[in-house]
mmCIF file of C-alpha atoms and ligand atoms in Angstrom:
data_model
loop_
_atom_site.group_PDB
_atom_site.id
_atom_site.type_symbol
_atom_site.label_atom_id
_atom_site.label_comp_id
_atom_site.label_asym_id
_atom_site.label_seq_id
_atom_site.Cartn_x
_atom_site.Cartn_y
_atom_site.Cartn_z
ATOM 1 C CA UNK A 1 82.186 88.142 103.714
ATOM 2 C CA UNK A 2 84.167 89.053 100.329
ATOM 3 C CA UNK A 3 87.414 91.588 100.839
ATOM 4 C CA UNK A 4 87.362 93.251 97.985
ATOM 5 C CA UNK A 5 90.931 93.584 96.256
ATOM 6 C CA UNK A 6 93.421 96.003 97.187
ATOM 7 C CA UNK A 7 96.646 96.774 94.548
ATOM 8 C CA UNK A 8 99.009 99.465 96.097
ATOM 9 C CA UNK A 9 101.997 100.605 94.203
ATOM 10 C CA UNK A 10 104.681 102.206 96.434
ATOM 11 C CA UNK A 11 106.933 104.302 93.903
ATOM 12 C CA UNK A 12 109.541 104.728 96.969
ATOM 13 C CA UNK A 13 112.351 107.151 96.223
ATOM 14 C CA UNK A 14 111.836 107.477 92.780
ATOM 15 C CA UNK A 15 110.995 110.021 89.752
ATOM 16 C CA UNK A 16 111.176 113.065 88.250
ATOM 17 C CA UNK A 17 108.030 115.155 87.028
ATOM 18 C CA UNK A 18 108.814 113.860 83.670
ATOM 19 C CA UNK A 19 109.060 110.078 85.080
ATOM 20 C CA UNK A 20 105.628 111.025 87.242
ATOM 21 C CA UNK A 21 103.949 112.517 84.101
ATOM 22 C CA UNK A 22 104.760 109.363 81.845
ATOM 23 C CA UNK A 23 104.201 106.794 84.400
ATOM 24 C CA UNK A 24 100.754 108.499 85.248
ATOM 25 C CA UNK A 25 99.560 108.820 81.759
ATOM 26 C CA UNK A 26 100.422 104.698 81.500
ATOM 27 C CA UNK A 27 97.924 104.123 84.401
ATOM 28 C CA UNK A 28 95.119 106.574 82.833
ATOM 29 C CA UNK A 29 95.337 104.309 79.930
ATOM 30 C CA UNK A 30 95.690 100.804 81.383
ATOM 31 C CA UNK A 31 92.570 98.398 81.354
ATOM 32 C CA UNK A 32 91.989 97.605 84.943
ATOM 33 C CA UNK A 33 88.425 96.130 86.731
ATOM 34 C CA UNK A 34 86.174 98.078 87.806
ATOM 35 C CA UNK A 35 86.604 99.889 91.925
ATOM 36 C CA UNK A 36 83.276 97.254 92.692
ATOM 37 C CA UNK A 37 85.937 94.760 92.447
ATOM 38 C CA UNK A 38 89.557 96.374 93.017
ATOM 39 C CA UNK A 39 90.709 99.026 95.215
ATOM 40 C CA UNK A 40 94.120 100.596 94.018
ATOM 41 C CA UNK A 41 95.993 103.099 95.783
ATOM 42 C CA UNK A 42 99.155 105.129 94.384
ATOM 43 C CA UNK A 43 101.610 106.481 96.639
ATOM 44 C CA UNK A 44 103.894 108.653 95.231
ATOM 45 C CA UNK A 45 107.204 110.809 96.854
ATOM 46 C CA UNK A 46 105.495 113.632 98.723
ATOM 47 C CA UNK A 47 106.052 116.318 96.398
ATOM 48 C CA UNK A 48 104.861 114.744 93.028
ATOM 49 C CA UNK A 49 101.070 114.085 95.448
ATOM 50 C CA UNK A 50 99.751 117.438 93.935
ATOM 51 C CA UNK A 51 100.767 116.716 90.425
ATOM 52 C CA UNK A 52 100.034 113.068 90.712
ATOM 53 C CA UNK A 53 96.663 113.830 91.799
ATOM 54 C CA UNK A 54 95.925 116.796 89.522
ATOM 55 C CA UNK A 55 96.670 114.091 86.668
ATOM 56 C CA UNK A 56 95.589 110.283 87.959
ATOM 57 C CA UNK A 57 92.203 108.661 87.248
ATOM 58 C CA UNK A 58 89.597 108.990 89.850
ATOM 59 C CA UNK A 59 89.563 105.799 90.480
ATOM 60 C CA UNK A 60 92.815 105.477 91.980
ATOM 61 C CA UNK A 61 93.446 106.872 95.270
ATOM 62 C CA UNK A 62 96.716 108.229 96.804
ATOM 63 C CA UNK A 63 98.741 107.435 99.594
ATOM 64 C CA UNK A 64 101.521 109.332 101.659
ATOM 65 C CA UNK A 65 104.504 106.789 101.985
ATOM 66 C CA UNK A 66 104.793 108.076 106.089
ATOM 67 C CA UNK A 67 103.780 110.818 108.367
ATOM 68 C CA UNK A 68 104.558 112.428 110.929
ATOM 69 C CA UNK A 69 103.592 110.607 114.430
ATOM 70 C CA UNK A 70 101.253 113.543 115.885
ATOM 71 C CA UNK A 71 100.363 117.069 115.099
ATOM 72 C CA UNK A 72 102.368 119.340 113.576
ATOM 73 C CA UNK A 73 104.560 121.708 114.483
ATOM 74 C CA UNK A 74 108.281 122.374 115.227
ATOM 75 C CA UNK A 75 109.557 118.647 113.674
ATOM 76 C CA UNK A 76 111.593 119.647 110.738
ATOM 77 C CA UNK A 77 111.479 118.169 107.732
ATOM 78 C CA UNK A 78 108.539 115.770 108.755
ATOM 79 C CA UNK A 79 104.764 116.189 107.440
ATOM 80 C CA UNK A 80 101.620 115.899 108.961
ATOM 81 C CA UNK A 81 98.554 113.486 109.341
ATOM 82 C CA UNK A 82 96.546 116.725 109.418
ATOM 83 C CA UNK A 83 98.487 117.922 105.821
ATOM 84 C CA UNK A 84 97.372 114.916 104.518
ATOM 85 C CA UNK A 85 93.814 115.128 105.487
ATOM 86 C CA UNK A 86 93.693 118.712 104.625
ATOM 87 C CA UNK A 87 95.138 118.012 101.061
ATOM 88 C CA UNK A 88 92.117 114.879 100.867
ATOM 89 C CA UNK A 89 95.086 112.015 100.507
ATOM 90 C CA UNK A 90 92.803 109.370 101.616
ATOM 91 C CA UNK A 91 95.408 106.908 102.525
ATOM 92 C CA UNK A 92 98.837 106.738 104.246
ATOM 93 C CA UNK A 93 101.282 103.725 104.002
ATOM 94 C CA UNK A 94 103.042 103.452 107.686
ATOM 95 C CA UNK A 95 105.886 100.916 108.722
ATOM 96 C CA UNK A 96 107.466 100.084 105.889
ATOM 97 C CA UNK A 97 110.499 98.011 106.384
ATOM 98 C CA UNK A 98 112.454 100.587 104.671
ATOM 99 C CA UNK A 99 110.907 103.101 107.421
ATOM 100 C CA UNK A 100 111.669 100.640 110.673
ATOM 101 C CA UNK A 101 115.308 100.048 109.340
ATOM 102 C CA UNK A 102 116.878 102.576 107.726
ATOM 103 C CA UNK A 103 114.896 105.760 110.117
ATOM 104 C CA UNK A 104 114.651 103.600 113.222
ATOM 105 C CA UNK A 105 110.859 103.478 113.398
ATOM 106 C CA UNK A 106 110.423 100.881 116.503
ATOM 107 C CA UNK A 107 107.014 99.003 116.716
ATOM 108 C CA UNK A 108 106.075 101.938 119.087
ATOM 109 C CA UNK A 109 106.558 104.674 117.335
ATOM 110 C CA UNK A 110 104.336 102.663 114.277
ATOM 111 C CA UNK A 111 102.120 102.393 116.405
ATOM 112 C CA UNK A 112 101.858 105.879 117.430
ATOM 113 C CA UNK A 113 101.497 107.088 113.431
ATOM 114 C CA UNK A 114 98.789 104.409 113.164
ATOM 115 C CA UNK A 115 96.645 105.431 115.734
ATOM 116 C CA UNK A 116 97.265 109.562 114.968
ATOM 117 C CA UNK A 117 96.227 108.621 111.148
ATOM 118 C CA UNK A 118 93.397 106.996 112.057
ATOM 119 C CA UNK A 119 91.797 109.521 113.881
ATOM 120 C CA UNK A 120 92.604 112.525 111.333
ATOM 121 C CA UNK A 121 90.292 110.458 109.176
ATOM 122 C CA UNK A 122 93.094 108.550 106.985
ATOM 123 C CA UNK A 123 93.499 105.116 105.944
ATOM 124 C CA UNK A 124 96.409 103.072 106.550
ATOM 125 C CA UNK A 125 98.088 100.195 104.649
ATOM 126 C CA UNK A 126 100.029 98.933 108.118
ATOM 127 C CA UNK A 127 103.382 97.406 106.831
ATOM 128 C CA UNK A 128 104.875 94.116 108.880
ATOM 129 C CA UNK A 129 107.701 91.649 107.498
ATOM 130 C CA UNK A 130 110.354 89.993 109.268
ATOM 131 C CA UNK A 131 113.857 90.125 108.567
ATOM 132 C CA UNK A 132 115.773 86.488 106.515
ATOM 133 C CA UNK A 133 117.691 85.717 109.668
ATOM 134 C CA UNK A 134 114.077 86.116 111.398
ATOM 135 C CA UNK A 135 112.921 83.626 108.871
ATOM 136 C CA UNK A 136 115.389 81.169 109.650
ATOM 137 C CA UNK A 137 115.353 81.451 112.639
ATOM 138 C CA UNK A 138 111.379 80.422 112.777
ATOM 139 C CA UNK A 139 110.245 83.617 114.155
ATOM 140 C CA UNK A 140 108.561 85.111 111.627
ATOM 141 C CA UNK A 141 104.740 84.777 113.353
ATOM 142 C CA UNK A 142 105.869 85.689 115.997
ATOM 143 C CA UNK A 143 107.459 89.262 115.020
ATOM 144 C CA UNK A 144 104.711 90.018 112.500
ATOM 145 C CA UNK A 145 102.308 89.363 115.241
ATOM 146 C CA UNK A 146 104.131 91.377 117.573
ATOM 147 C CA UNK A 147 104.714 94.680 114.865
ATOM 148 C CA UNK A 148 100.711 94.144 114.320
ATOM 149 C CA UNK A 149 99.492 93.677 118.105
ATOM 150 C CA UNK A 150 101.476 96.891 118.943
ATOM 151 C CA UNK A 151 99.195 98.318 116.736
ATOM 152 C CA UNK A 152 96.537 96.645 118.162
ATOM 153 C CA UNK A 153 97.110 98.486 121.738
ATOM 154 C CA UNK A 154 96.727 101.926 120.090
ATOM 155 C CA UNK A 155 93.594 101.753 118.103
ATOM 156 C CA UNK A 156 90.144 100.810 118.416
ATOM 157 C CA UNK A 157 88.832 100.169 115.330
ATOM 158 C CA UNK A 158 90.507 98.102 112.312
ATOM 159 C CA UNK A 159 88.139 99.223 109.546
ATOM 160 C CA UNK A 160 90.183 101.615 107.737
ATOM 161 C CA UNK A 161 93.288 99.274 108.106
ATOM 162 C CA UNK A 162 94.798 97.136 104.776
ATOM 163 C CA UNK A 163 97.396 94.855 106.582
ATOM 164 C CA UNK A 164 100.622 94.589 104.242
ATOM 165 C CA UNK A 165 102.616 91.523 104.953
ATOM 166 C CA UNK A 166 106.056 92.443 103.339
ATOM 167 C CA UNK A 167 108.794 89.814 104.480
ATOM 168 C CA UNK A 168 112.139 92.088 103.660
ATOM 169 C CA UNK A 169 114.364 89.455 102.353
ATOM 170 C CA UNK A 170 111.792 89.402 99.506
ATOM 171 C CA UNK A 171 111.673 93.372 99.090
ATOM 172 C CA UNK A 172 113.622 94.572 95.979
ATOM 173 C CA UNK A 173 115.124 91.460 95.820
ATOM 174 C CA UNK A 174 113.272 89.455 93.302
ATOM 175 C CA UNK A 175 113.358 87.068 95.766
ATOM 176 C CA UNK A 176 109.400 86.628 95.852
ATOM 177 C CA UNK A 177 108.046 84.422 98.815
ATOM 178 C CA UNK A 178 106.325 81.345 97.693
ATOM 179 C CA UNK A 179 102.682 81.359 97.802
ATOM 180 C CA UNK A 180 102.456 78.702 100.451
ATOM 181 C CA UNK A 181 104.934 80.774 102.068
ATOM 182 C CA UNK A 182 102.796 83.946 102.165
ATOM 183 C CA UNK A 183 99.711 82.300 102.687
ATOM 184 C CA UNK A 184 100.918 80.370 105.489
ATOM 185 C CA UNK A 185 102.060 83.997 107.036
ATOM 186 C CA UNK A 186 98.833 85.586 106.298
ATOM 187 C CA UNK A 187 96.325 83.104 107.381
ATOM 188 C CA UNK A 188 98.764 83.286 110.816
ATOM 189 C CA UNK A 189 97.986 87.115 110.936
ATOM 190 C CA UNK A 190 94.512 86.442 110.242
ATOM 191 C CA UNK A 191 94.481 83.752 112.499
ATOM 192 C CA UNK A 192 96.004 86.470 115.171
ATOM 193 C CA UNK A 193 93.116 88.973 114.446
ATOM 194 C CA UNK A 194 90.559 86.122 115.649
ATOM 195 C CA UNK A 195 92.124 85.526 118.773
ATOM 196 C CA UNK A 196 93.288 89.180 119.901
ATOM 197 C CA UNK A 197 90.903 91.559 118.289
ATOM 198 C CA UNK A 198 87.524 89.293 116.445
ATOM 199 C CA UNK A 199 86.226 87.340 114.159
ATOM 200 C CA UNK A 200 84.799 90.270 112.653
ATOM 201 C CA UNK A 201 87.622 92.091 112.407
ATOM 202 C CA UNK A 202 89.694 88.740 111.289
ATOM 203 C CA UNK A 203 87.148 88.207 108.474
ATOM 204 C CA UNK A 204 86.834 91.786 106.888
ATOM 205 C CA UNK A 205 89.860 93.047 107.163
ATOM 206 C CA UNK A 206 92.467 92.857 103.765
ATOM 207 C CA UNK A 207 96.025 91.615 104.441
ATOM 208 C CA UNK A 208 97.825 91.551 101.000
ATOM 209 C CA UNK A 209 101.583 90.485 100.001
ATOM 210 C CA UNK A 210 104.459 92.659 99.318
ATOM 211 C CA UNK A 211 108.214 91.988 97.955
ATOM 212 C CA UNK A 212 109.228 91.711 94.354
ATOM 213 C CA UNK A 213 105.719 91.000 93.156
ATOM 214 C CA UNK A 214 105.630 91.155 89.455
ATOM 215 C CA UNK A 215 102.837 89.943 86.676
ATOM 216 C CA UNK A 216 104.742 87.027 86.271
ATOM 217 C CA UNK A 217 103.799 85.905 89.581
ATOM 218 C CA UNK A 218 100.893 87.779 91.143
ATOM 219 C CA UNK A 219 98.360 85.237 89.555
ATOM 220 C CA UNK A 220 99.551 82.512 91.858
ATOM 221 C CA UNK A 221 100.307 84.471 94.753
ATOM 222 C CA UNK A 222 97.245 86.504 94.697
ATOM 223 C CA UNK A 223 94.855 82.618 94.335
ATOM 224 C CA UNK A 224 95.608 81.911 97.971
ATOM 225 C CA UNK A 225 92.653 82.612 100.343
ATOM 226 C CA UNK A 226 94.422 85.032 102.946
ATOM 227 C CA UNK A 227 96.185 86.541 100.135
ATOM 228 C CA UNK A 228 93.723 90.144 99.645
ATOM 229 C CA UNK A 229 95.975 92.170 97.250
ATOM 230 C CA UNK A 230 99.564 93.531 96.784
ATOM 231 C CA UNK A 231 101.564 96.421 98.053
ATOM 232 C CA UNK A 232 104.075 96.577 94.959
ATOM 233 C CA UNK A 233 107.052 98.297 94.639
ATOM 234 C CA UNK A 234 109.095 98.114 91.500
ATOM 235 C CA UNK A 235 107.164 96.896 88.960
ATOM 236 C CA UNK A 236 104.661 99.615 90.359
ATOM 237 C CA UNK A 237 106.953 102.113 87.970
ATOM 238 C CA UNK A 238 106.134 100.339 85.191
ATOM 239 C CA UNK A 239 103.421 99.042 82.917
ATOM 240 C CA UNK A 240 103.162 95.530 84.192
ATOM 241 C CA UNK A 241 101.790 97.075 87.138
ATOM 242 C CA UNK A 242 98.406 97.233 85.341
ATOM 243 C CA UNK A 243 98.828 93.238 84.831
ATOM 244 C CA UNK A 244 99.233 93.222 88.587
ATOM 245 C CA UNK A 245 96.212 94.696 88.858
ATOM 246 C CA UNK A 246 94.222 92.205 86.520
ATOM 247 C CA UNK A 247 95.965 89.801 88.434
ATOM 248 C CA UNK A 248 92.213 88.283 89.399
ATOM 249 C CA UNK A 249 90.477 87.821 86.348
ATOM 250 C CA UNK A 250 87.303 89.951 86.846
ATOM 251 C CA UNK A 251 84.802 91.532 84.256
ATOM 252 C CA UNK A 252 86.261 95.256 83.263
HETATM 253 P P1 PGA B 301 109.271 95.555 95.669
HETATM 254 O O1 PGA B 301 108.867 96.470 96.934
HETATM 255 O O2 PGA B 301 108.000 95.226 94.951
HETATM 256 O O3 PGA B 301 110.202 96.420 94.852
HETATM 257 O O4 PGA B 301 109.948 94.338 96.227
HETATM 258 C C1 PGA B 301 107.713 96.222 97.670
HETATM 259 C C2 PGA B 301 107.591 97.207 98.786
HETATM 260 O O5 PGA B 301 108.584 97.536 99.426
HETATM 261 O O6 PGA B 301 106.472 97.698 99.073
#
């Protein structure tokens, strides 16, 4: 079974509608393979999605960068699974690092968000990374395995789930991980999906690399077997994001 290519760019924080404007026009324009081969989403702040989407290509999809962990209501400041749907944003990243550290987003409450996406009909790029002193401390399958198998008690079926494997000494950093070292991490995860949820499920489903990708070194990373795509950040501002996404040399 082939897993077809998945690019994300994650524009974070960042923008202005001038910035959004520009930086969309350099997508419309950029030379990219065709969605038989690549699928790319774009996840912009919340309030640029309408504009972004009025604007972007139509063969780009958008993302949410969170939502909130059930249905609406009285949760200030927070915005739905159900807001998402409504406004047809197919996809929704959840977990980011940025997310579990700096807004206290435990495995559980991931989880939770997962499972309440799902079923409102949206995809979900399902973030995971462990921490440097993680990393040295050779624990790094172990939490990955744990932030995905907490997942893995909530929901029941993995097809609409891209797995991004984002260790966060490498996010921002320009720190990249080696390739060995992210294939080594995603052929564990894979490996993981086998045992715990099937071979099936292990074989189709895309786990791709995030932190400090750039076109300089997506080519290398991206070769590796497990490796199924990017979720970039930075670079995802600017035009050697399109190079990221011919970073598999397929016919336009
Ligand atoms: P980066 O961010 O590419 O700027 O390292 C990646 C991410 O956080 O998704």
């Amino acid at each position: 079974m082939t897993r077809k290519f998945f690019v994300g760019g994650n524009w974070k924080c960042n923008g202005t509608v001038e910035d959004v404007k520009r930086i969309v026009c350099m997508l419309n324009n950029g030379e990219v393979p065709c969605p038989n081969h690549i699928e790319t989403i774009i996840a912009p702040p919340y309030v640029f999605i309408p504009l972004v989407k009025s604007m972007l290509r139509t063969d780009f999809q958008i993302a949410a960068q969170n939502c909130w962990k059930g249905k609406g209501g009285a949760f200030t400041g927070e915005i739905s699974a159900e807001m998402l749907a409504n406004l047809h944003v197919p996809w929704v990243i959840l977990g980011h690092s940025e997310r579990r550290q700096m807004c206290g987003e435990t495995d559980a409450i991931v989880a939770e968000k997962t499972a309440y996406a799902l079923n409102q009909g949206l995809k979900v790029c399902l973030c995971c990374g462990e921490t440097l002193k993680e990393r040295e401390m050779n624990e790094t399958n172990a939490v990955v395995c744990r932030q995905v198998g907490a997942v893995a008690g909530k929901i029941a079926c993995w097809a609409n789930v891209v797995i991004a494997y984002e260790p966060i000494w490498a996010i921002g950093t320009g720190k990249v991980a080696t390739p060995a070292q992210a294939q080594e991490v995603h052929y564990n995860l894979r490996k993981w999906l086998d045992c715990n949820i099937s071979p099936q499920v292990a074989q189709a489903t895309r786990i791709i690399y995030g932190g400090s990708v750039t076109s300089a070194n997506c080519k290398e990373i991206g070769s590796n077997p497990d490796v199924d795509g990017f979720l970039v950040g930075g670079a995802a501002l600017k035009e050697e994001f399109i190079a990221i996404l011919n970073a598999r040399n397929y016919q336009h």
